[in-house]
Amino acid sequence: MHAAGSSATREYAHFPSKTRERPSLRAVARFFECSAGVMETTRKRIVIVGGGFGGVQCARTLRRRLTADECEIVLFNRENHMVFHPLLPEVAGASLNPDAVAAPLRQMLAGVRCRTESVRAIDLARQVVEFDAHDGHTGTLPYDHVVVACGRSVNLGSVPGMSDHAFPLKTVGDAMALRAHVIEQLENAEVCEDRTQRRWYLSFVVVGGGFSGVEVAGEINDFVRHSRRFYPNISPDDISVTLVHSGDHILPELTMDLRTFAELEMRKAGISIELKARVSAATADGVWLKDDRQFRGATTVCTVGTGVPLLVERLDSAKERGSLLTEPDMRLRDNAHAWAIGDCACIVNAHDGELSPPTGQFAERQGRQVAENIVRAMRGEPTRPFRYKPLGVFCAIGGRNAVADILGHRISGFIAWFLWRSVYLFKLPSWSRRVKVGADWAWDLLFARDLVNLKTDPTERVSRAYYRPGDFVFRQGEPALNFYSVEKGTLDVIRTSDDGSEQLVAVIGPGDFFGEMALIEKRTRSASVRARTPVEVTALGAQVFSRISKALAPLQQRLAEAIRQRTTSPWTRMPYVHAMLSVAPVSSFVEPAPYILGVDATFEDALAIFATHHADTIYVVDDAGLAEAGSEGRGRIAGVLTRTDLFRVVDLVAVRPIAERSGASIRSLMSPDPLVMTMDDTAAAAALAMWSRGLKSLPVVSGANGRLVGCIRAETIMQAVLRRVASPAGFSEQRVVTAHASLTSV
Ligand SMILES: Cc1cc2nc3c(=O)[nH]c(=O)nc-3n(C[C@H](O)[C@H](O)[C@H](O)COP(=O)(O)OP(=O)(O)OC[C@H]3O[C@@H](n4cnc5c(N)ncnc54)[C@H](O)[C@@H]3O)c2cc1C
């Protein structure tokens, strides 16, 4: 069993000595417990994964039952708050503000170490939790006991089109997005003169007649119909709210009379209820049923479809339909130190022998009882099976009506609705939230619901950045935050070995992009990228990159191609060639650049060179550079014009008046700011740059002043390689292996 590292403290260290203050009775009692071997004697660490109903209650109970010296409690949650799901429909319907249903975990859980991080996996054998750390690395934390309380995920994938076109309702963000969308439809309908289109805007389809489906349908119906008075162009007939349910009656958890009451009241309020109706597809236009009926509308809300969280899928433990199977005391099967509670677990209720339903009420009770069981296990006492007599169920159905079954007593109508609000107010996790919700509800009784549609989209994270020569765009080992496209300048891709030595892996220039591999694979940078010349790049944040690359098929193809090219570099097949070229500088291959023009040369000059000399590439140098270099030297490279560029150039020239065509300046036709090599670069970098771009040659400049020195040609390099291959004695095995291992991509 793991003793939580350096924090381990012997229990008896707390025994009161004469020199200390008078001990509390509890401390004395605990000393004797420990001395008698009743309590384990090291400080334990209990890790809870998930800060929802179950996890929060478990943490609270543990903190009450164990002192900080006995036990460190660590709670991981993806968000820094707990979401009170039962009130999400009210957020969607604008009766509540979003912050009222989200309670900050660290303010609620004094004495608990709250970590806003996502747990990737739990190694049950090693008793270690693995999590995505803030810096992009995978962190690990050993535990003595772990409680899995990560709930369920949303999975709309079982119905075609649902995940693309329907709103889920699981997070505060979902509720806010739905609310904003509903307000947007009201605004659209108000300014729409076409009646059919207006009705489409105001048609809402809710899929699923369980508690959340009924509540959200009731909320949307109330919200839209009550807001109509502020939209003079909208008539009551324009609005339709349809609840689609596959069963014979909605709310299957309730008794028949309550279901019937709910259906009757909802229909009276204007909601159509389609029973025994199964959705077969969702489109941007609405939903299709299995019997080929269609409900058109601009809004589909899906409250069915839960999935198994990845963490649970990865967990090596027995499962039933994706939920973790537990022993009666909520321990995972065959594991003394791992427990599971809430929606992600399959727990039999000893009260009636039935499986616990996935509700907040049960998750909370399981959280409390699992904490008691962990304390018992730590004290060597027998644990107890989960046992809970449910108090009842409530469901708000809209129009200040609710249905309730409380300890077998059935209530419906306004009284049930009032009780429903009172109970949930009481059940909210903190006083600050109770006051907030109470204030929102009081507002709702007196005033109309708020129609403000705050645009919460952040400014798109597409930015341009400039780097001076020597500046790093990112360094090896850093987390991947952006994707980059090079607009100007040349950059080096460098891999640093463990011994600190640097190796130039690639040289990239305008038109190239980089940084996608680490983003896609969600890992840290495997190489550094440093500006060689002044560089301008466009940077896309990870989320924008992910959205754009998902939406744009051509970009996806280009990325896939780039990744394939990077991972199937020619060196993989020819490590010996890489080894040879890695130690050969560009200077040993440089040749005079055969065709050079100044930037003020004309299209006709260029055409003459291509026509008479069978040239592939013309290098264009700037006049300022020429002047500085004097008659003997050459200017700084300003651009290149290749034979393949001619098609593009002809296109550009053809749109000009005939008289101006031959005199068109080459400055406006060349590809500016080309990729260049310096004399000190390796031939391997030059060869890779030409190979990945399909180029026959690259300009070579002097590192000191950037003036054109000559060019390096793929053909010359290959000739040298072939000569060496013919007499391979010069290759050292060690060098081959090193070179091969250094092939990489960022
Ligand atoms: C719209 C709606 C209305 C509902 N109404 C009611 C109701 O009226 N009454 C009722 O009793 N129940 C209701 N429920 C059900 C109730 O909310 C759930 O049963 C309850 O939330 C389950 O609690 P839990 O602790 O198991 O999981 P959750 O409350 O879902 O909490 C799980 C937490 O774990 C976090 N998490 C997940 N994976 C990881 C990971 N890998 N690393 C770190 N953190 C992770 C999540 O971010 C989340 O915060 C409703 C649910 C919804 C969606």
PDB file of C-alpha atoms in Angstrom, residues 446-584:
ATOM      1  CA  LEU A 446     -41.936  39.873 -10.519  1.00  0.00           C
ATOM      2  CA  PHE A 447     -40.425  40.605 -13.934  1.00  0.00           C
ATOM      3  CA  ALA A 448     -40.297  39.168 -17.437  1.00  0.00           C
ATOM      4  CA  ARG A 449     -37.433  36.817 -18.275  1.00  0.00           C
ATOM      5  CA  ASP A 450     -34.335  38.500 -19.540  1.00  0.00           C
ATOM      6  CA  LEU A 451     -33.981  38.618 -23.319  1.00  0.00           C
ATOM      7  CA  VAL A 452     -30.382  39.782 -23.413  1.00  0.00           C
ATOM      8  CA  ASN A 453     -28.334  37.628 -25.725  1.00  0.00           C
ATOM      9  CA  LEU A 454     -24.772  38.334 -24.729  1.00  0.00           C
ATOM     10  CA  LYS A 455     -22.350  37.348 -27.424  1.00  0.00           C
ATOM     11  CA  THR A 456     -19.842  35.307 -25.485  1.00  0.00           C
ATOM     12  CA  ASP A 457     -17.703  34.173 -28.409  1.00  0.00           C
ATOM     13  CA  PRO A 458     -14.151  35.214 -27.667  1.00  0.00           C
ATOM     14  CA  THR A 459     -12.146  36.978 -30.334  1.00  0.00           C
ATOM     15  CA  GLU A 460     -10.838  34.335 -32.668  1.00  0.00           C
ATOM     16  CA  ARG A 461      -7.273  33.475 -31.755  1.00  0.00           C
ATOM     17  CA  VAL A 462      -5.784  34.017 -35.156  1.00  0.00           C
ATOM     18  CA  SER A 463      -2.854  36.320 -34.887  1.00  0.00           C
ATOM     19  CA  ARG A 464       0.197  37.343 -36.808  1.00  0.00           C
ATOM     20  CA  ALA A 465       3.565  37.268 -35.220  1.00  0.00           C
ATOM     21  CA  TYR A 466       6.970  38.592 -36.117  1.00  0.00           C
ATOM     22  CA  TYR A 467      10.281  37.020 -35.071  1.00  0.00           C
ATOM     23  CA  ARG A 468      13.772  38.421 -35.387  1.00  0.00           C
ATOM     24  CA  PRO A 469      16.632  36.168 -36.476  1.00  0.00           C
ATOM     25  CA  GLY A 470      17.506  33.908 -33.536  1.00  0.00           C
ATOM     26  CA  ASP A 471      14.089  34.188 -31.838  1.00  0.00           C
ATOM     27  CA  PHE A 472      12.392  30.921 -30.946  1.00  0.00           C
ATOM     28  CA  VAL A 473       8.794  30.401 -32.060  1.00  0.00           C
ATOM     29  CA  PHE A 474       8.683  27.549 -29.579  1.00  0.00           C
ATOM     30  CA  ARG A 475      11.149  25.281 -27.882  1.00  0.00           C
ATOM     31  CA  GLN A 476      11.393  21.537 -27.645  1.00  0.00           C
ATOM     32  CA  GLY A 477       9.398  20.206 -24.669  1.00  0.00           C
ATOM     33  CA  GLU A 478       6.990  23.135 -24.516  1.00  0.00           C
ATOM     34  CA  PRO A 479       3.234  22.484 -24.616  1.00  0.00           C
ATOM     35  CA  ALA A 480       1.626  22.760 -28.038  1.00  0.00           C
ATOM     36  CA  LEU A 481      -0.554  25.875 -28.147  1.00  0.00           C
ATOM     37  CA  ASN A 482      -0.594  27.050 -31.759  1.00  0.00           C
ATOM     38  CA  PHE A 483      -0.433  26.006 -35.362  1.00  0.00           C
ATOM     39  CA  TYR A 484       1.693  28.214 -37.620  1.00  0.00           C
ATOM     40  CA  SER A 485       1.766  29.103 -41.267  1.00  0.00           C
ATOM     41  CA  VAL A 486       4.876  30.859 -42.578  1.00  0.00           C
ATOM     42  CA  GLU A 487       4.283  34.024 -44.545  1.00  0.00           C
ATOM     43  CA  LYS A 488       7.788  35.433 -44.755  1.00  0.00           C
ATOM     44  CA  GLY A 489      11.259  34.346 -43.828  1.00  0.00           C
ATOM     45  CA  THR A 490      13.086  31.130 -43.078  1.00  0.00           C
ATOM     46  CA  LEU A 491      12.993  29.049 -39.918  1.00  0.00           C
ATOM     47  CA  ASP A 492      15.134  26.217 -38.614  1.00  0.00           C
ATOM     48  CA  VAL A 493      13.652  23.130 -37.033  1.00  0.00           C
ATOM     49  CA  ILE A 494      16.129  21.971 -34.430  1.00  0.00           C
ATOM     50  CA  ARG A 495      16.197  18.865 -32.298  1.00  0.00           C
ATOM     51  CA  THR A 496      18.238  19.017 -29.076  1.00  0.00           C
ATOM     52  CA  SER A 497      19.643  15.725 -27.827  1.00  0.00           C
ATOM     53  CA  ASP A 498      19.956  14.722 -24.185  1.00  0.00           C
ATOM     54  CA  ASP A 499      23.617  15.770 -24.232  1.00  0.00           C
ATOM     55  CA  GLY A 500      22.585  19.288 -25.263  1.00  0.00           C
ATOM     56  CA  SER A 501      23.818  19.065 -28.855  1.00  0.00           C
ATOM     57  CA  GLU A 502      21.604  20.606 -31.529  1.00  0.00           C
ATOM     58  CA  GLN A 503      20.758  19.115 -34.850  1.00  0.00           C
ATOM     59  CA  LEU A 504      19.114  20.946 -37.720  1.00  0.00           C
ATOM     60  CA  VAL A 505      16.245  18.747 -38.805  1.00  0.00           C
ATOM     61  CA  ALA A 506      14.604  20.896 -41.464  1.00  0.00           C
ATOM     62  CA  VAL A 507      14.464  24.373 -42.881  1.00  0.00           C
ATOM     63  CA  ILE A 508      11.057  25.837 -43.578  1.00  0.00           C
ATOM     64  CA  GLY A 509       9.921  28.906 -45.416  1.00  0.00           C
ATOM     65  CA  PRO A 510       6.974  30.788 -46.921  1.00  0.00           C
ATOM     66  CA  GLY A 511       3.967  28.607 -47.719  1.00  0.00           C
ATOM     67  CA  ASP A 512       5.051  25.959 -45.194  1.00  0.00           C
ATOM     68  CA  PHE A 513       3.225  25.277 -41.979  1.00  0.00           C
ATOM     69  CA  PHE A 514       4.336  23.702 -38.753  1.00  0.00           C
ATOM     70  CA  GLY A 515       3.226  22.799 -35.240  1.00  0.00           C
ATOM     71  CA  GLU A 516       0.321  20.570 -36.272  1.00  0.00           C
ATOM     72  CA  MET A 517       1.712  17.204 -35.151  1.00  0.00           C
ATOM     73  CA  ALA A 518       2.007  18.053 -31.464  1.00  0.00           C
ATOM     74  CA  LEU A 519      -1.471  19.657 -31.503  1.00  0.00           C
ATOM     75  CA  ILE A 520      -3.077  16.668 -33.159  1.00  0.00           C
ATOM     76  CA  GLU A 521      -1.294  14.149 -30.975  1.00  0.00           C
ATOM     77  CA  LYS A 522      -1.800  16.321 -27.864  1.00  0.00           C
ATOM     78  CA  ARG A 523       1.813  16.142 -26.826  1.00  0.00           C
ATOM     79  CA  THR A 524       4.647  18.543 -26.189  1.00  0.00           C
ATOM     80  CA  ARG A 525       6.909  19.875 -28.931  1.00  0.00           C
ATOM     81  CA  SER A 526       9.485  17.349 -30.073  1.00  0.00           C
ATOM     82  CA  ALA A 527      11.742  19.982 -31.644  1.00  0.00           C
ATOM     83  CA  SER A 528      12.373  23.722 -31.479  1.00  0.00           C
ATOM     84  CA  VAL A 529      11.633  26.175 -34.272  1.00  0.00           C
ATOM     85  CA  ARG A 530      13.918  29.213 -34.532  1.00  0.00           C
ATOM     86  CA  ALA A 531      13.817  32.130 -36.947  1.00  0.00           C
ATOM     87  CA  ARG A 532      16.825  32.227 -39.238  1.00  0.00           C
ATOM     88  CA  THR A 533      15.808  35.445 -40.995  1.00  0.00           C
ATOM     89  CA  PRO A 534      13.141  37.999 -40.033  1.00  0.00           C
ATOM     90  CA  VAL A 535       9.990  35.879 -40.014  1.00  0.00           C
ATOM     91  CA  GLU A 536       6.274  36.566 -40.173  1.00  0.00           C
ATOM     92  CA  VAL A 537       3.854  33.797 -39.304  1.00  0.00           C
ATOM     93  CA  THR A 538       0.135  33.446 -38.850  1.00  0.00           C
ATOM     94  CA  ALA A 539      -0.666  31.585 -35.629  1.00  0.00           C
ATOM     95  CA  LEU A 540      -3.922  29.739 -35.010  1.00  0.00           C
ATOM     96  CA  GLY A 541      -4.853  28.785 -31.429  1.00  0.00           C
ATOM     97  CA  ALA A 542      -5.403  25.084 -30.757  1.00  0.00           C
ATOM     98  CA  GLN A 543      -9.196  25.359 -30.736  1.00  0.00           C
ATOM     99  CA  VAL A 544      -9.451  27.438 -33.888  1.00  0.00           C
ATOM    100  CA  PHE A 545      -7.051  25.053 -35.583  1.00  0.00           C
ATOM    101  CA  SER A 546      -9.114  22.060 -34.506  1.00  0.00           C
ATOM    102  CA  ARG A 547     -12.366  23.685 -35.675  1.00  0.00           C
ATOM    103  CA  ILE A 548     -10.977  24.799 -39.012  1.00  0.00           C
ATOM    104  CA  SER A 549      -9.163  21.577 -39.753  1.00  0.00           C
ATOM    105  CA  LYS A 550     -12.309  19.582 -38.966  1.00  0.00           C
ATOM    106  CA  ALA A 551     -14.481  21.784 -41.141  1.00  0.00           C
ATOM    107  CA  LEU A 552     -12.184  22.169 -44.159  1.00  0.00           C
ATOM    108  CA  ALA A 553     -11.656  18.988 -46.110  1.00  0.00           C
ATOM    109  CA  PRO A 554      -8.816  20.426 -48.293  1.00  0.00           C
ATOM    110  CA  LEU A 555      -6.904  21.509 -45.191  1.00  0.00           C
ATOM    111  CA  GLN A 556      -7.422  18.080 -43.670  1.00  0.00           C
ATOM    112  CA  GLN A 557      -5.989  16.487 -46.798  1.00  0.00           C
ATOM    113  CA  ARG A 558      -3.066  18.876 -46.833  1.00  0.00           C
ATOM    114  CA  LEU A 559      -2.365  18.177 -43.156  1.00  0.00           C
ATOM    115  CA  ALA A 560      -2.595  14.425 -43.669  1.00  0.00           C
ATOM    116  CA  GLU A 561      -0.227  14.755 -46.617  1.00  0.00           C
ATOM    117  CA  ALA A 562       2.205  16.864 -44.598  1.00  0.00           C
ATOM    118  CA  ILE A 563       2.127  14.434 -41.697  1.00  0.00           C
ATOM    119  CA  ARG A 564       2.689  11.513 -44.040  1.00  0.00           C
ATOM    120  CA  GLN A 565       5.569  13.369 -45.655  1.00  0.00           C
ATOM    121  CA  ARG A 566       7.134  14.252 -42.324  1.00  0.00           C
ATOM    122  CA  THR A 567       6.795  10.777 -40.916  1.00  0.00           C
ATOM    123  CA  THR A 568       7.958   9.105 -44.119  1.00  0.00           C
ATOM    124  CA  SER A 569      10.969  11.297 -44.697  1.00  0.00           C
ATOM    125  CA  PRO A 570      13.340   9.867 -47.340  1.00  0.00           C
ATOM    126  CA  TRP A 571      15.911   9.407 -44.571  1.00  0.00           C
ATOM    127  CA  THR A 572      13.801   6.702 -42.989  1.00  0.00           C
ATOM    128  CA  ARG A 573      14.583   4.520 -45.962  1.00  0.00           C
ATOM    129  CA  MET A 574      18.096   5.887 -46.466  1.00  0.00           C
ATOM    130  CA  PRO A 575      19.641   6.559 -43.081  1.00  0.00           C
ATOM    131  CA  TYR A 576      23.142   6.211 -44.507  1.00  0.00           C
ATOM    132  CA  VAL A 577      22.475   9.050 -46.960  1.00  0.00           C
ATOM    133  CA  HIS A 578      21.240  11.181 -44.084  1.00  0.00           C
ATOM    134  CA  ALA A 579      24.332  10.355 -42.090  1.00  0.00           C
ATOM    135  CA  MET A 580      26.530  11.391 -44.951  1.00  0.00           C
ATOM    136  CA  LEU A 581      24.703  14.620 -45.784  1.00  0.00           C
ATOM    137  CA  SER A 582      24.353  15.650 -42.134  1.00  0.00           C
ATOM    138  CA  VAL A 583      28.080  16.156 -41.903  1.00  0.00           C
ATOM    139  CA  ALA A 584      28.492  17.799 -45.298  1.00  0.00           C
TER     140      ALA A 584
END
